[in-house]
C-alpha cells in the first residue's frame, strides 16, 4: 500500500497572470501572497522514521517550512512495488513531479531516451561536490537528467557478538566464510541473511564473487555484452561453482529465496542471523534508536571476502552510484520541482544532514561535514571506499536495457534455489545476452 505524506499549505501565491499592482495603491496595502503549489513526490523509501526515508522527509519538511505556499505530497513504496507503479505512471504519461530513479540503463535509459525526464542544468551543480563520474549514469547524449543520492557499495554487515560468543572467526576469505556458515549451522544459528525473493541482491553477490576470482571488473560486463561468454569464461564458471558451494554449505538463511528485504533485514536486526549482505545505504542501522542498544554496539561490516587462488584483492569492490532523483518533463510545476530537487541535493542538505545524522554515505564530497562522532559503519565504509583499488560501476544485472534485468535476475534466483546446474545457469545467461 502506498503511504501518502503532505502538509496543508499555509498561504496562497500570486498567479503569474495576475494584474500588476497599481503604482498608486496605498503604501499600507496588504501584499498578495504567492499562489499555493502542490508538488507530487514519488519515493522508494516508505519508512519515513529511519535511514534514507527519514532524511528525505526531514529535508522535504524543512523545504515546506521555508516555503509555506508549497505542499509536497509523498507517495512511497518499497522497491519492487515502486517499479511496478512507476511503469503504470509511464504508461499513462502521468509521472509525478519528482520521482526516484536508478541511474542504470535497465531503469533510467528509456526514461531519458523517451523524454520523460526533464533536462537539468549542470552549471547548477558545479559547487555541489558530486564525486567524479557519479552523474554519468544520470546523463544521456551529453545532457543531465537526474542526480544521484549516495555512494552505493555492497558489503557484509556482521554482528560481532554472535561471532565472539560462538568462537567463530570473522571471515576474510571464501573458505573462512564456508567454515563460518558450517559453524553457525551446527549451533542452530542462521549464518547470513539475504533478500533472495528480490533477486537483484543475488546478482550483486555473484558479481562480488566474480570480482574476487577474476580481479578484473570488466569480466562480467564483457560476458554481458557478448564480447566473451559466460559459459566459456573460466573465472565466471569458477564464481558460479563457488556460489553453489555457499548455497550447499547453508550460508544463506532458511527459505532465503522467499525472503523480501524487510524480512531479511529484520532477521539481522533481531540478532537471529550473524551476517547480512546488503548495500552501504544501510549505515543508519548503527544509529537508529529503534534498534536495540546491544545490536547497535555490535554491528559492524567487513569487505566481501577474497577467494583463495583468486586474482581479486580485498580492495576490489562492487560500488556504484545508484538511486537518485529526476523531474517529470511534463510536470505542470516543473520549475518548482527542479528548485526543490536543487534544494534537496544542496551540500547543506542531503550530504550534510545525511552524514552527520549517520543515515547515508552521500554521493557528494562529505569530508567537511565529518565531526568525529560518526557511527562505526560510516567510519568502516569510508575506509573501504578510500582504500578501494577498483570499483565496478553499474551492477551487471542493470547494465543492459530491455528484458536483460528481468531475465538475469530470474536466472540467478533459479540457480540459487537449486533448480538449475552451473552449466544450465551459464548457458541460459549466454542465451539472453542482447544480440
XYZ file of C-alpha atoms in Angstrom:
435
model
C 0.000 0.000 0.000
C 1.259 3.473 -0.834
C 1.929 5.854 2.009
C 0.978 9.459 1.443
C 2.520 12.358 3.265
C 1.948 16.092 2.961
C 1.240 19.276 4.818
C -1.572 21.642 4.092
C -0.464 24.887 2.522
C -0.336 27.884 4.810
C -0.704 30.651 2.287
C -1.815 31.482 -1.225
C 0.525 32.543 -4.012
C 0.041 35.222 -6.686
C -0.837 33.745 -10.077
C 1.552 34.526 -12.910
C -1.173 36.254 -14.926
C -2.330 38.455 -12.068
C -2.542 42.142 -12.960
C 0.399 44.270 -11.895
C -0.488 46.166 -8.704
C -1.304 49.798 -9.321
C 1.563 52.159 -8.584
C -0.983 54.414 -6.906
C -2.053 51.780 -4.370
C -1.737 52.857 -0.730
C 1.622 52.026 0.830
C -0.067 50.021 3.576
C -1.977 47.860 1.056
C -1.511 44.190 2.019
C 0.927 42.360 -0.287
C -0.606 39.490 -2.235
C 0.647 36.086 -1.146
C 2.211 33.538 -3.535
C -0.025 31.001 -5.192
C -0.344 27.664 -3.436
C 1.641 24.982 -5.278
C 1.462 21.217 -4.804
C 4.438 19.046 -5.781
C 3.799 15.313 -6.106
C 6.808 13.312 -4.933
C 7.180 9.585 -5.697
C 9.661 7.760 -3.454
C 11.016 4.249 -2.967
C 11.639 4.949 0.735
C 8.439 4.014 2.604
C 9.963 4.044 6.096
C 9.907 7.751 6.952
C 11.184 7.200 10.506
C 14.693 5.863 9.837
C 17.511 5.834 7.309
C 17.124 7.466 3.923
C 13.366 7.806 4.309
C 13.825 9.887 7.455
C 16.440 12.029 5.720
C 14.213 12.555 2.692
C 11.198 13.524 4.794
C 13.282 15.818 7.020
C 14.500 17.791 4.019
C 11.027 17.964 2.485
C 9.578 19.192 5.783
C 12.301 21.833 6.022
C 11.513 22.999 2.494
C 7.816 23.360 3.270
C 8.607 25.338 6.413
C 10.789 27.701 4.408
C 8.227 27.878 1.587
C 4.799 27.796 3.249
C 2.995 28.147 -0.074
C 4.399 24.758 -1.155
C 2.736 21.441 -0.312
C 4.676 18.260 -1.037
C 2.623 15.089 -1.314
C 4.734 11.958 -0.958
C 3.778 8.541 -2.256
C 6.253 5.925 -1.030
C 6.563 2.235 -1.905
C 9.171 -0.485 -1.471
C 11.454 -1.066 -4.463
C 9.567 -3.744 -6.372
C 6.048 -2.264 -5.946
C 7.593 1.123 -6.752
C 8.907 -0.150 -10.083
C 5.506 -1.597 -10.980
C 3.695 1.642 -10.107
C 6.322 3.640 -11.974
C 5.571 1.683 -15.149
C 1.884 2.426 -14.705
C 2.643 6.134 -14.437
C 4.798 5.968 -17.568
C 2.109 4.077 -19.495
C -0.437 6.772 -18.677
C 2.104 9.569 -19.230
C 1.294 10.820 -15.754
C 4.564 10.713 -13.827
C 4.669 12.576 -10.507
C 6.590 15.852 -10.479
C 9.662 14.358 -8.791
C 10.438 10.661 -8.716
C 13.135 8.244 -7.668
C 15.266 6.689 -10.383
C 18.021 4.113 -10.506
C 20.810 5.519 -12.613
C 21.354 2.385 -14.658
C 20.455 1.541 -18.261
C 17.925 -1.098 -17.204
C 15.795 1.554 -15.498
C 16.687 5.111 -16.468
C 17.937 4.934 -20.051
C 14.495 4.532 -21.619
C 13.107 7.243 -19.342
C 15.728 9.659 -20.661
C 15.523 8.485 -24.284
C 11.762 8.890 -24.471
C 11.733 12.334 -22.911
C 10.001 11.531 -19.631
C 12.664 13.247 -17.506
C 13.301 16.987 -17.551
C 16.752 18.197 -18.556
C 18.768 19.697 -15.714
C 21.391 22.427 -15.920
C 24.828 21.026 -14.962
C 26.016 24.521 -14.019
C 23.532 24.494 -11.147
C 25.576 21.733 -9.513
C 29.175 22.770 -10.168
C 29.625 23.577 -6.474
C 27.576 20.644 -5.146
C 30.600 18.377 -4.743
C 29.330 15.374 -6.705
C 32.091 12.785 -6.999
C 33.691 12.460 -10.418
C 31.640 10.192 -12.654
C 28.724 9.997 -10.243
C 26.292 11.670 -12.662
C 27.365 9.662 -15.726
C 24.526 7.153 -15.500
C 22.057 10.000 -14.960
C 23.022 11.546 -18.302
C 22.157 10.795 -21.925
C 23.632 12.221 -25.109
C 25.624 14.732 -23.104
C 22.609 16.046 -21.183
C 21.881 15.676 -17.472
C 18.509 14.268 -16.383
C 18.953 13.167 -12.776
C 21.064 13.417 -9.636
C 22.474 10.565 -7.504
C 21.774 10.314 -3.795
C 24.510 8.108 -2.410
C 27.702 6.202 -2.934
C 26.412 2.640 -3.128
C 28.574 -0.375 -2.340
C 27.852 -3.956 -1.367
C 29.154 -5.135 1.976
C 28.743 -7.834 4.583
C 27.270 -6.474 7.802
C 28.162 -8.596 10.818
C 27.113 -8.977 14.445
C 30.373 -9.117 16.409
C 28.695 -10.541 19.495
C 27.339 -13.565 17.620
C 30.797 -14.310 16.238
C 32.528 -13.804 19.594
C 30.001 -15.705 21.678
C 30.274 -18.728 19.401
C 34.048 -18.575 18.825
C 33.627 -18.205 15.060
C 36.296 -16.365 13.087
C 35.131 -13.312 11.176
C 35.771 -14.351 7.559
C 38.248 -12.634 5.279
C 38.381 -15.418 2.661
C 35.916 -17.682 0.895
C 36.968 -20.799 2.819
C 36.592 -18.936 6.100
C 33.102 -17.885 5.002
C 32.215 -21.521 4.315
C 33.639 -22.551 7.695
C 31.660 -19.805 9.444
C 28.470 -20.976 7.738
C 29.014 -24.556 8.857
C 29.914 -23.497 12.409
C 26.808 -21.362 12.808
C 24.589 -24.063 11.287
C 25.967 -26.546 13.809
C 24.838 -24.198 16.577
C 21.399 -23.589 15.085
C 22.206 -20.021 14.030
C 21.318 -18.554 10.634
C 24.690 -17.581 9.113
C 23.828 -14.853 6.607
C 20.538 -13.141 5.798
C 19.757 -12.073 2.245
C 16.560 -10.975 0.476
C 16.579 -13.625 -2.232
C 12.966 -13.002 -3.184
C 14.003 -9.635 -4.596
C 16.540 -11.412 -6.862
C 18.776 -8.394 -7.631
C 20.757 -8.886 -4.424
C 21.738 -12.370 -5.621
C 23.147 -10.840 -8.806
C 25.269 -8.478 -6.716
C 26.532 -11.336 -4.546
C 27.501 -13.260 -7.687
C 29.262 -10.183 -9.088
C 31.271 -9.837 -5.868
C 32.441 -13.431 -6.343
C 33.397 -12.823 -9.987
C 35.422 -9.763 -8.955
C 37.323 -11.703 -6.298
C 38.005 -14.626 -8.640
C 38.998 -12.677 -11.761
C 40.491 -9.491 -10.327
C 39.034 -7.762 -13.386
C 35.982 -5.537 -13.071
C 35.320 -5.921 -16.818
C 34.952 -9.707 -16.757
C 31.222 -9.875 -16.054
C 30.433 -6.896 -18.306
C 32.288 -8.380 -21.271
C 30.152 -11.505 -20.968
C 27.021 -9.371 -20.545
C 27.668 -7.621 -23.861
C 28.692 -10.718 -25.820
C 32.382 -9.863 -26.059
C 33.038 -13.092 -24.180
C 30.830 -15.923 -22.969
C 29.510 -16.731 -19.510
C 29.815 -20.458 -20.167
C 33.365 -20.347 -21.534
C 34.939 -17.797 -19.196
C 36.847 -19.825 -16.566
C 36.596 -17.109 -13.903
C 32.831 -16.755 -14.254
C 32.446 -20.531 -14.174
C 34.575 -20.693 -11.028
C 32.455 -17.971 -9.395
C 29.287 -19.918 -10.232
C 30.754 -23.055 -8.653
C 31.712 -21.077 -5.550
C 28.223 -19.570 -5.352
C 26.719 -23.065 -5.434
C 29.211 -24.119 -2.783
C 27.952 -21.410 -0.430
C 24.333 -22.422 -1.003
C 25.242 -26.049 -0.306
C 27.131 -25.032 2.850
C 23.956 -23.382 4.172
C 25.365 -19.834 4.200
C 22.035 -18.200 3.412
C 19.150 -18.321 5.855
C 16.376 -20.903 5.586
C 13.952 -20.168 2.709
C 16.133 -17.263 1.572
C 14.682 -17.222 -1.928
C 11.286 -16.280 -0.488
C 12.570 -13.583 1.899
C 11.956 -9.981 0.921
C 14.048 -7.003 2.009
C 12.200 -6.361 5.264
C 12.181 -9.996 6.360
C 15.892 -10.436 5.640
C 16.875 -7.259 7.441
C 14.663 -7.965 10.443
C 16.349 -11.331 10.915
C 19.653 -9.488 11.265
C 18.276 -6.628 13.370
C 16.739 -9.111 15.785
C 20.177 -10.772 16.074
C 18.953 -14.061 14.680
C 21.489 -14.001 11.816
C 25.222 -13.440 12.172
C 25.592 -11.583 8.872
C 23.537 -9.523 6.430
C 24.559 -8.937 2.811
C 23.349 -5.536 1.668
C 24.408 -2.104 0.418
C 26.097 0.867 2.040
C 22.744 2.655 2.216
C 22.028 0.715 5.433
C 24.664 2.565 7.524
C 21.776 4.017 9.530
C 21.321 0.675 11.303
C 24.090 1.679 13.712
C 22.410 4.916 14.765
C 18.711 4.044 14.553
C 17.319 4.263 18.121
C 14.608 1.762 17.196
C 17.309 -0.910 17.050
C 18.388 -2.404 20.367
C 21.417 -0.920 22.114
C 23.043 -4.353 22.085
C 22.659 -4.540 18.314
C 23.975 -1.010 17.775
C 27.016 -1.750 19.915
C 27.829 -4.924 17.984
C 27.002 -4.185 14.363
C 29.997 -3.789 12.078
C 30.871 -4.548 8.484
C 33.569 -6.301 6.510
C 34.576 -6.182 2.836
C 33.455 -9.082 0.694
C 35.975 -11.886 1.353
C 38.723 -12.754 -1.111
C 38.902 -16.140 -2.835
C 41.818 -18.480 -2.285
C 43.737 -18.603 -5.557
C 41.717 -15.735 -6.979
C 43.211 -12.641 -8.571
C 40.894 -10.113 -6.893
C 42.049 -8.122 -3.884
C 40.060 -7.296 -0.754
C 40.140 -3.705 -2.027
C 38.419 -4.524 -5.361
C 34.816 -3.644 -4.617
C 31.362 -3.680 -6.119
C 30.403 0.000 -5.911
C 28.355 2.440 -7.973
C 26.024 5.440 -7.795
C 22.532 4.005 -7.930
C 19.417 5.656 -6.571
C 18.657 9.281 -7.244
C 16.012 11.746 -8.382
C 14.588 13.143 -11.603
C 11.860 15.621 -12.506
C 9.000 14.886 -14.889
C 9.383 16.673 -18.217
C 5.599 17.110 -18.370
C 5.176 18.361 -14.811
C 2.865 21.373 -14.593
C 5.146 22.699 -11.844
C 8.443 21.651 -13.437
C 10.383 24.774 -12.464
C 9.260 24.499 -8.851
C 10.076 20.793 -8.823
C 13.611 21.500 -10.053
C 14.002 24.127 -7.330
C 13.004 21.501 -4.768
C 15.432 18.962 -6.230
C 18.238 21.516 -6.126
C 17.397 22.309 -2.506
C 17.383 18.615 -1.552
C 20.796 17.903 -3.014
C 22.414 21.157 -1.880
C 25.587 20.369 0.113
C 23.966 21.687 3.307
C 21.055 19.279 2.979
C 21.325 15.688 1.699
C 25.087 15.213 2.183
C 25.495 17.238 5.365
C 22.351 16.200 7.240
C 22.542 12.621 5.996
C 26.156 12.187 7.009
C 26.012 13.967 10.350
C 22.905 12.063 11.405
C 24.524 8.772 10.413
C 21.913 7.986 7.772
C 23.782 7.707 4.438
C 27.114 7.716 2.641
C 26.458 10.566 0.172
C 27.397 10.639 -3.491
C 28.884 14.078 -2.815
C 32.027 15.126 -1.009
C 31.247 14.951 2.710
C 34.765 15.453 4.081
C 33.997 18.890 5.517
C 30.975 17.505 7.349
C 32.884 14.901 9.343
C 32.567 15.580 13.067
C 34.443 12.728 14.688
C 31.137 11.405 16.008
C 30.373 9.173 13.029
C 28.884 5.755 13.728
C 31.068 2.700 13.257
C 29.516 1.751 9.918
C 30.184 5.197 8.447
C 33.827 5.017 9.505
C 34.322 1.497 8.170
C 32.615 2.215 4.845
C 34.636 5.385 4.366
C 37.839 3.419 4.996
C 36.848 0.819 2.386
C 35.972 3.472 -0.197
C 39.149 5.447 0.452
C 41.350 2.375 0.022
C 39.489 0.811 -2.930
C 41.780 -0.201 -5.795
C 38.894 -0.692 -8.239
C 35.130 -0.146 -8.356
C 32.647 -1.935 -10.553
C 30.236 0.770 -11.627
C 26.686 -0.156 -12.668
C 25.764 -3.670 -11.426
C 25.793 -6.253 -14.194
C 22.098 -7.052 -13.920
C 21.365 -3.372 -14.626
C 23.955 -2.999 -17.379
C 21.743 -3.649 -20.407
C 18.328 -2.154 -21.199
C 15.173 -4.043 -22.089
C 14.432 -7.513 -20.709
C 18.004 -8.167 -19.607
C 17.424 -7.269 -15.961
C 14.334 -9.433 -15.555
C 15.964 -12.342 -17.370
C 19.230 -12.479 -15.441
C 17.516 -11.898 -12.102
C 15.148 -14.799 -12.718
C 18.067 -16.990 -13.778
C 20.174 -16.253 -10.695
C 17.231 -16.971 -8.399
C 16.574 -20.307 -10.094
C 20.264 -21.157 -9.770
C 20.312 -20.150 -6.104
C 17.239 -22.302 -5.464
C 18.967 -25.339 -6.977
C 16.582 -25.553 -9.918
C 19.431 -25.286 -12.451
C 23.013 -26.556 -12.560
C 26.142 -24.473 -13.110
C 26.172 -25.384 -16.808
C 22.476 -24.654 -17.268
C 22.780 -21.324 -15.472
C 25.742 -20.101 -17.527
C 24.310 -21.290 -20.847
C 20.987 -19.609 -20.055
C 22.813 -16.339 -19.353
C 24.519 -16.528 -22.752
C 21.136 -17.090 -24.395
C 19.697 -13.806 -23.049
C 22.679 -11.579 -23.911
C 21.438 -8.852 -26.292
C 22.430 -9.639 -29.862
